[in-house]
PDB file of C-alpha atoms in Angstrom:
ATOM      1  CA  MET A   1     325.167 129.233  32.714  1.00 36.00           C
ATOM      2  CA  THR A   2     328.536 130.973  33.010  1.00 43.00           C
ATOM      3  CA  GLY A   3     330.167 132.042  36.236  1.00 44.00           C
ATOM      4  CA  ALA A   4     329.595 135.670  35.265  1.00 47.00           C
ATOM      5  CA  THR A   5     325.825 135.221  35.115  1.00 43.00           C
ATOM      6  CA  MET A   6     325.367 132.903  38.081  1.00 55.00           C
ATOM      7  CA  ALA A   7     323.897 134.400  41.220  1.00 57.00           C
ATOM      8  CA  LYS A   8     326.388 134.661  44.065  1.00 93.00           C
ATOM      9  CA  ARG A   9     325.037 133.443  47.388  1.00 97.00           C
ATOM     10  CA  VAL A  10     326.499 134.289  50.767  1.00 97.00           C
ATOM     11  CA  VAL A  11     325.586 133.594  54.359  1.00 98.00           C
ATOM     12  CA  VAL A  12     326.782 136.424  56.594  1.00 99.00           C
ATOM     13  CA  GLY A  13     327.265 135.455  60.229  1.00 98.00           C
ATOM     14  CA  VAL A  14     327.161 138.240  62.803  1.00 99.00           C
ATOM     15  CA  CYS A  15     328.537 137.873  66.339  1.00 97.00           C
ATOM     16  CA  GLY A  16     328.178 139.789  69.593  1.00 96.00           C
ATOM     17  CA  SER A  17     330.906 142.327  68.958  1.00 95.00           C
ATOM     18  CA  ILE A  18     330.734 146.114  68.876  1.00 95.00           C
ATOM     19  CA  ALA A  19     331.764 145.714  65.220  1.00 96.00           C
ATOM     20  CA  ALA A  20     328.407 144.051  64.495  1.00 97.00           C
ATOM     21  CA  TYR A  21     327.050 147.351  63.203  1.00 97.00           C
ATOM     22  CA  LYS A  22     329.553 147.157  60.327  1.00 98.00           C
ATOM     23  CA  ALA A  23     327.842 143.979  59.131  1.00 98.00           C
ATOM     24  CA  ALA A  24     325.115 146.272  57.796  1.00 98.00           C
ATOM     25  CA  GLU A  25     327.632 147.876  55.438  1.00 98.00           C
ATOM     26  CA  VAL A  26     328.917 144.465  54.295  1.00 99.00           C
ATOM     27  CA  VAL A  27     325.397 143.138  53.679  1.00 99.00           C
ATOM     28  CA  SER A  28     324.358 146.271  51.799  1.00 98.00           C
ATOM     29  CA  ALA A  29     327.485 146.292  49.614  1.00 98.00           C
ATOM     30  CA  LEU A  30     327.131 142.603  48.746  1.00 98.00           C
ATOM     31  CA  ARG A  31     323.501 143.030  47.776  1.00 97.00           C
ATOM     32  CA  GLN A  32     324.355 146.056  45.631  1.00 97.00           C
ATOM     33  CA  ARG A  33     326.898 143.869  43.819  1.00 96.00           C
ATOM     34  CA  GLY A  34     324.241 141.306  42.987  1.00 96.00           C
ATOM     35  CA  TRP A  35     324.762 138.805  45.787  1.00 97.00           C
ATOM     36  CA  GLN A  36     321.867 136.926  47.358  1.00 97.00           C
ATOM     37  CA  VAL A  37     322.431 137.445  51.075  1.00 98.00           C
ATOM     38  CA  ARG A  38     321.162 135.500  54.063  1.00 98.00           C
ATOM     39  CA  VAL A  39     322.128 136.544  57.575  1.00 98.00           C
ATOM     40  CA  VAL A  40     322.474 134.444  60.712  1.00 98.00           C
ATOM     41  CA  MET A  41     323.076 136.205  64.025  1.00 98.00           C
ATOM     42  CA  THR A  42     324.090 135.007  67.446  1.00 97.00           C
ATOM     43  CA  GLU A  43     321.792 136.036  70.264  1.00 96.00           C
ATOM     44  CA  ALA A  44     324.542 138.351  71.531  1.00 97.00           C
ATOM     45  CA  ALA A  45     324.746 140.055  68.122  1.00 98.00           C
ATOM     46  CA  THR A  46     321.121 141.166  68.477  1.00 98.00           C
ATOM     47  CA  ARG A  47     322.258 143.333  71.419  1.00 97.00           C
ATOM     48  CA  PHE A  48     324.453 145.375  69.074  1.00 97.00           C
ATOM     49  CA  ILE A  49     322.343 145.553  65.892  1.00 98.00           C
ATOM     50  CA  THR A  50     318.750 144.529  65.295  1.00 97.00           C
ATOM     51  CA  PRO A  51     317.720 141.725  62.969  1.00 98.00           C
ATOM     52  CA  LEU A  52     315.300 144.196  61.345  1.00 98.00           C
ATOM     53  CA  THR A  53     318.205 146.304  60.077  1.00 98.00           C
ATOM     54  CA  LEU A  54     319.866 143.307  58.441  1.00 98.00           C
ATOM     55  CA  GLU A  55     316.546 141.969  57.118  1.00 98.00           C
ATOM     56  CA  THR A  56     315.912 145.285  55.409  1.00 98.00           C
ATOM     57  CA  LEU A  57     319.386 145.408  53.872  1.00 98.00           C
ATOM     58  CA  SER A  58     319.516 141.734  52.845  1.00 98.00           C
ATOM     59  CA  GLY A  59     315.928 141.453  51.658  1.00 97.00           C
ATOM     60  CA  ASN A  60     315.601 138.215  53.633  1.00 96.00           C
ATOM     61  CA  ARG A  61     314.502 137.121  57.069  1.00 95.00           C
ATOM     62  CA  VAL A  62     317.395 136.967  59.546  1.00 96.00           C
ATOM     63  CA  ALA A  63     317.946 133.671  61.342  1.00 94.00           C
ATOM     64  CA  VAL A  64     318.745 133.839  65.056  1.00 95.00           C
ATOM     65  CA  ASP A  65     316.927 131.097  66.930  1.00 89.00           C
ATOM     66  CA  MET A  66     318.084 127.528  66.402  1.00 81.00           C
ATOM     67  CA  PHE A  67     314.680 126.271  67.460  1.00 79.00           C
ATOM     68  CA  ASP A  68     312.464 128.649  65.478  1.00 76.00           C
ATOM     69  CA  ARG A  69     309.668 126.472  64.095  1.00 71.00           C
ATOM     70  CA  SER A  70     308.066 129.073  61.825  1.00 73.00           C
ATOM     71  CA  ASN A  71     309.673 127.339  58.857  1.00 70.00           C
ATOM     72  CA  TRP A  72     309.738 123.634  58.090  1.00 67.00           C
ATOM     73  CA  GLU A  73     313.409 123.719  57.051  1.00 79.00           C
ATOM     74  CA  ILE A  74     316.231 122.578  59.276  1.00 83.00           C
ATOM     75  CA  ALA A  75     317.778 126.036  59.486  1.00 88.00           C
ATOM     76  CA  HIS A  76     321.491 125.255  59.768  1.00 92.00           C
ATOM     77  CA  ILE A  77     321.340 122.722  56.933  1.00 91.00           C
ATOM     78  CA  ALA A  78     319.278 125.009  54.688  1.00 91.00           C
ATOM     79  CA  LEU A  79     321.655 127.921  55.294  1.00 94.00           C
ATOM     80  CA  SER A  80     324.764 125.820  54.631  1.00 94.00           C
ATOM     81  CA  GLU A  81     323.253 124.440  51.413  1.00 94.00           C
ATOM     82  CA  PHE A  82     322.275 127.941  50.262  1.00 94.00           C
ATOM     83  CA  ALA A  83     325.788 129.352  50.641  1.00 94.00           C
ATOM     84  CA  ASP A  84     328.426 129.582  47.951  1.00 95.00           C
ATOM     85  CA  VAL A  85     330.539 131.161  50.682  1.00 97.00           C
ATOM     86  CA  LEU A  86     330.057 131.936  54.375  1.00 98.00           C
ATOM     87  CA  VAL A  87     331.617 134.922  56.142  1.00 98.00           C
ATOM     88  CA  ILE A  88     331.497 135.793  59.826  1.00 99.00           C
ATOM     89  CA  VAL A  89     331.678 139.555  60.289  1.00 98.00           C
ATOM     90  CA  GLY A  90     333.031 140.538  63.686  1.00 97.00           C
ATOM     91  CA  ALA A  91     334.109 137.018  64.634  1.00 98.00           C
ATOM     92  CA  THR A  92     334.621 137.017  68.388  1.00 98.00           C
ATOM     93  CA  ALA A  93     337.157 135.029  70.387  1.00 98.00           C
ATOM     94  CA  ASP A  94     334.188 133.011  71.642  1.00 98.00           C
ATOM     95  CA  VAL A  95     332.932 132.006  68.192  1.00 98.00           C
ATOM     96  CA  ILE A  96     336.454 131.350  66.892  1.00 99.00           C
ATOM     97  CA  GLY A  97     337.067 129.058  69.874  1.00 98.00           C
ATOM     98  CA  LYS A  98     333.768 127.249  69.432  1.00 98.00           C
ATOM     99  CA  ILE A  99     334.414 126.588  65.741  1.00 98.00           C
ATOM    100  CA  ALA A 100     337.977 125.414  66.461  1.00 98.00           C
ATOM    101  CA  SER A 101     336.640 123.034  69.126  1.00 98.00           C
ATOM    102  CA  GLY A 102     333.696 121.762  67.096  1.00 97.00           C
ATOM    103  CA  ILE A 103     331.167 123.234  69.511  1.00 97.00           C
ATOM    104  CA  CYS A 104     327.768 123.731  67.884  1.00 96.00           C
ATOM    105  CA  ASP A 105     325.544 125.375  70.462  1.00 95.00           C
ATOM    106  CA  ASP A 106     323.828 128.047  68.389  1.00 96.00           C
ATOM    107  CA  LEU A 107     322.556 128.511  64.863  1.00 96.00           C
ATOM    108  CA  LEU A 108     325.739 130.178  63.597  1.00 98.00           C
ATOM    109  CA  THR A 109     328.165 127.522  64.846  1.00 98.00           C
ATOM    110  CA  CYS A 110     325.882 124.723  63.626  1.00 97.00           C
ATOM    111  CA  THR A 111     325.712 126.370  60.192  1.00 97.00           C
ATOM    112  CA  VAL A 112     329.514 126.620  60.031  1.00 98.00           C
ATOM    113  CA  ALA A 113     329.872 122.951  61.019  1.00 97.00           C
ATOM    114  CA  ALA A 114     327.475 121.912  58.251  1.00 96.00           C
ATOM    115  CA  CYS A 115     329.033 124.179  55.612  1.00 97.00           C
ATOM    116  CA  ASP A 116     331.187 122.543  52.942  1.00 96.00           C
ATOM    117  CA  ARG A 117     331.893 125.818  51.128  1.00 95.00           C
ATOM    118  CA  PRO A 118     334.644 128.369  51.790  1.00 96.00           C
ATOM    119  CA  VAL A 119     334.343 129.942  55.239  1.00 98.00           C
ATOM    120  CA  PHE A 120     335.878 133.335  56.025  1.00 98.00           C
ATOM    121  CA  LEU A 121     336.230 134.851  59.477  1.00 98.00           C
ATOM    122  CA  ALA A 122     336.703 138.600  59.919  1.00 98.00           C
ATOM    123  CA  PRO A 123     337.705 138.929  63.583  1.00 98.00           C
ATOM    124  CA  ALA A 124     336.978 141.915  65.802  1.00 98.00           C
ATOM    125  CA  MET A 125     338.151 142.092  69.396  1.00 97.00           C
ATOM    126  CA  ASN A 126     340.427 143.937  71.772  1.00 97.00           C
ATOM    127  CA  GLU A 127     344.151 143.633  71.026  1.00 97.00           C
ATOM    128  CA  ARG A 128     344.807 141.765  74.280  1.00 97.00           C
ATOM    129  CA  MET A 129     342.141 139.227  73.357  1.00 97.00           C
ATOM    130  CA  TRP A 130     343.453 138.862  69.787  1.00 98.00           C
ATOM    131  CA  LYS A 131     347.015 138.279  71.039  1.00 98.00           C
ATOM    132  CA  ASN A 132     345.914 135.757  73.678  1.00 98.00           C
ATOM    133  CA  SER A 133     347.813 132.515  73.093  1.00 98.00           C
ATOM    134  CA  ILE A 134     344.650 130.395  73.154  1.00 98.00           C
ATOM    135  CA  VAL A 135     342.942 132.623  70.578  1.00 99.00           C
ATOM    136  CA  GLN A 136     346.050 132.466  68.383  1.00 98.00           C
ATOM    137  CA  GLU A 137     346.160 128.680  68.756  1.00 99.00           C
ATOM    138  CA  ASN A 138     342.529 128.510  67.604  1.00 99.00           C
ATOM    139  CA  VAL A 139     343.254 130.833  64.656  1.00 99.00           C
ATOM    140  CA  GLY A 140     346.209 128.641  63.675  1.00 98.00           C
ATOM    141  CA  LYS A 141     344.124 125.483  63.906  1.00 98.00           C
ATOM    142  CA  LEU A 142     341.338 126.935  61.782  1.00 98.00           C
ATOM    143  CA  THR A 143     343.836 128.235  59.219  1.00 98.00           C
ATOM    144  CA  ARG A 144     345.385 124.759  58.937  1.00 98.00           C
ATOM    145  CA  LEU A 145     341.880 123.342  58.423  1.00 97.00           C
ATOM    146  CA  GLY A 146     341.287 125.697  55.489  1.00 97.00           C
ATOM    147  CA  TYR A 147     339.307 128.500  57.097  1.00 98.00           C
ATOM    148  CA  ARG A 148     340.345 131.927  55.842  1.00 98.00           C
ATOM    149  CA  PHE A 149     340.841 135.044  57.910  1.00 98.00           C
ATOM    150  CA  ILE A 150     340.265 138.609  56.771  1.00 98.00           C
ATOM    151  CA  GLY A 151     342.119 140.857  59.201  1.00 96.00           C
ATOM    152  CA  PRO A 152     341.983 142.007  61.856  1.00 97.00           C
ATOM    153  CA  ASP A 153     343.322 145.468  61.124  1.00 95.00           C
ATOM    154  CA  THR A 154     345.214 147.856  63.354  1.00 95.00           C
ATOM    155  CA  GLY A 155     343.456 151.036  64.396  1.00 95.00           C
ATOM    156  CA  TYR A 156     341.227 152.683  66.955  1.00 93.00           C
ATOM    157  CA  LEU A 157     339.502 150.093  69.162  1.00 92.00           C
ATOM    158  CA  ALA A 158     336.309 150.352  71.209  1.00 93.00           C
ATOM    159  CA  CYS A 159     338.361 150.567  74.420  1.00 91.00           C
ATOM    160  CA  GLY A 160     339.737 153.912  73.231  1.00 93.00           C
ATOM    161  CA  LYS A 161     343.217 152.646  72.387  1.00 94.00           C
ATOM    162  CA  GLU A 162     345.035 151.943  69.138  1.00 95.00           C
ATOM    163  CA  GLY A 163     345.932 148.348  68.402  1.00 95.00           C
ATOM    164  CA  VAL A 164     345.359 145.229  66.364  1.00 97.00           C
ATOM    165  CA  GLY A 165     341.897 143.696  66.569  1.00 96.00           C
ATOM    166  CA  ARG A 166     339.828 146.163  64.585  1.00 97.00           C
ATOM    167  CA  LEU A 167     337.433 144.612  62.062  1.00 97.00           C
ATOM    168  CA  ALA A 168     338.814 144.710  58.521  1.00 98.00           C
ATOM    169  CA  ASP A 169     337.269 147.464  56.457  1.00 98.00           C
ATOM    170  CA  PRO A 170     333.910 146.305  55.060  1.00 98.00           C
ATOM    171  CA  SER A 171     335.123 147.034  51.511  1.00 98.00           C
ATOM    172  CA  THR A 172     338.077 144.686  52.077  1.00 98.00           C
ATOM    173  CA  ILE A 173     335.716 141.935  53.237  1.00 98.00           C
ATOM    174  CA  VAL A 174     333.511 142.402  50.171  1.00 98.00           C
ATOM    175  CA  GLU A 175     336.507 142.386  47.811  1.00 96.00           C
ATOM    176  CA  ARG A 176     337.809 139.107  49.265  1.00 96.00           C
ATOM    177  CA  LEU A 177     334.404 137.493  48.744  1.00 96.00           C
ATOM    178  CA  GLU A 178     334.235 138.831  45.194  1.00 93.00           C
ATOM    179  CA  LYS A 179     337.608 137.196  44.446  1.00 91.00           C
ATOM    180  CA  VAL A 180     336.271 133.816  45.578  1.00 86.00           C
ATOM    181  CA  ALA A 181     333.157 134.304  43.452  1.00 80.00           C
ATOM    182  CA  CYS A 182     335.288 135.104  40.394  1.00 76.00           C
ATOM    183  CA  ARG A 183     337.181 131.813  40.804  1.00 72.00           C
ATOM    184  CA  GLY A 184     333.953 129.870  40.531  1.00 58.00           C
ATOM    185  CA  ARG A 185     331.642 128.342  43.019  1.00 48.00           C
ATOM    186  CA  GLY A 186     331.977 124.629  42.589  1.00 46.00           C
ATOM    187  CA  ARG A 187     330.596 122.743  45.532  1.00 42.00           C
ATOM    188  CA  THR A 188     332.992 119.826  45.660  1.00 37.00           C
ATOM    189  CA  GLY A 189     335.621 120.897  48.183  1.00 41.00           C
ATOM    190  CA  ARG A 190     335.129 121.924  51.781  1.00 48.00           C
ATOM    191  CA  ARG A 191     337.460 124.888  51.748  1.00 47.00           C
ATOM    192  CA  ARG A 192     339.165 126.368  48.714  1.00 39.00           C
TER     193      ARG A 192
END
């Protein structure tokens, strides 16, 4: 089977950011381009967008609860094995810090820790949070470890001001994932 005919599989992580609603656009666009999409949300993300919305757009059940026993699978392992690539849309300072510190206290961070495929983070937060020295230290650490960042962009923020911290345009996120898919999806290296 050639790379052009292989199904592309992505796990989309969604965090508790006002930008969570834009995950719907990313999920929809990926599915329209032929990707198989699974979504994992933090509990906080469900305050901004419902799992039902993302289930409808992805065509799959959304995973939120680490301890959901309605399926026999070990959720974070099954999700990490499913993925050709993982992207976190609206990555918060909290989730970035947890990943950088190896903290696995929810389904999303456990899935990232178990994932040996490329992991992208598309941050979304206030400019003051993005420029915080601890956040930047965590971003630097993750970059050195092979995690890839998409954005953030500069523009209108939820606080009503202009600045850096705006989620990258959903089309930009999709294009970056498409580029990885075009390079092949071998499963031998942690981050490519």
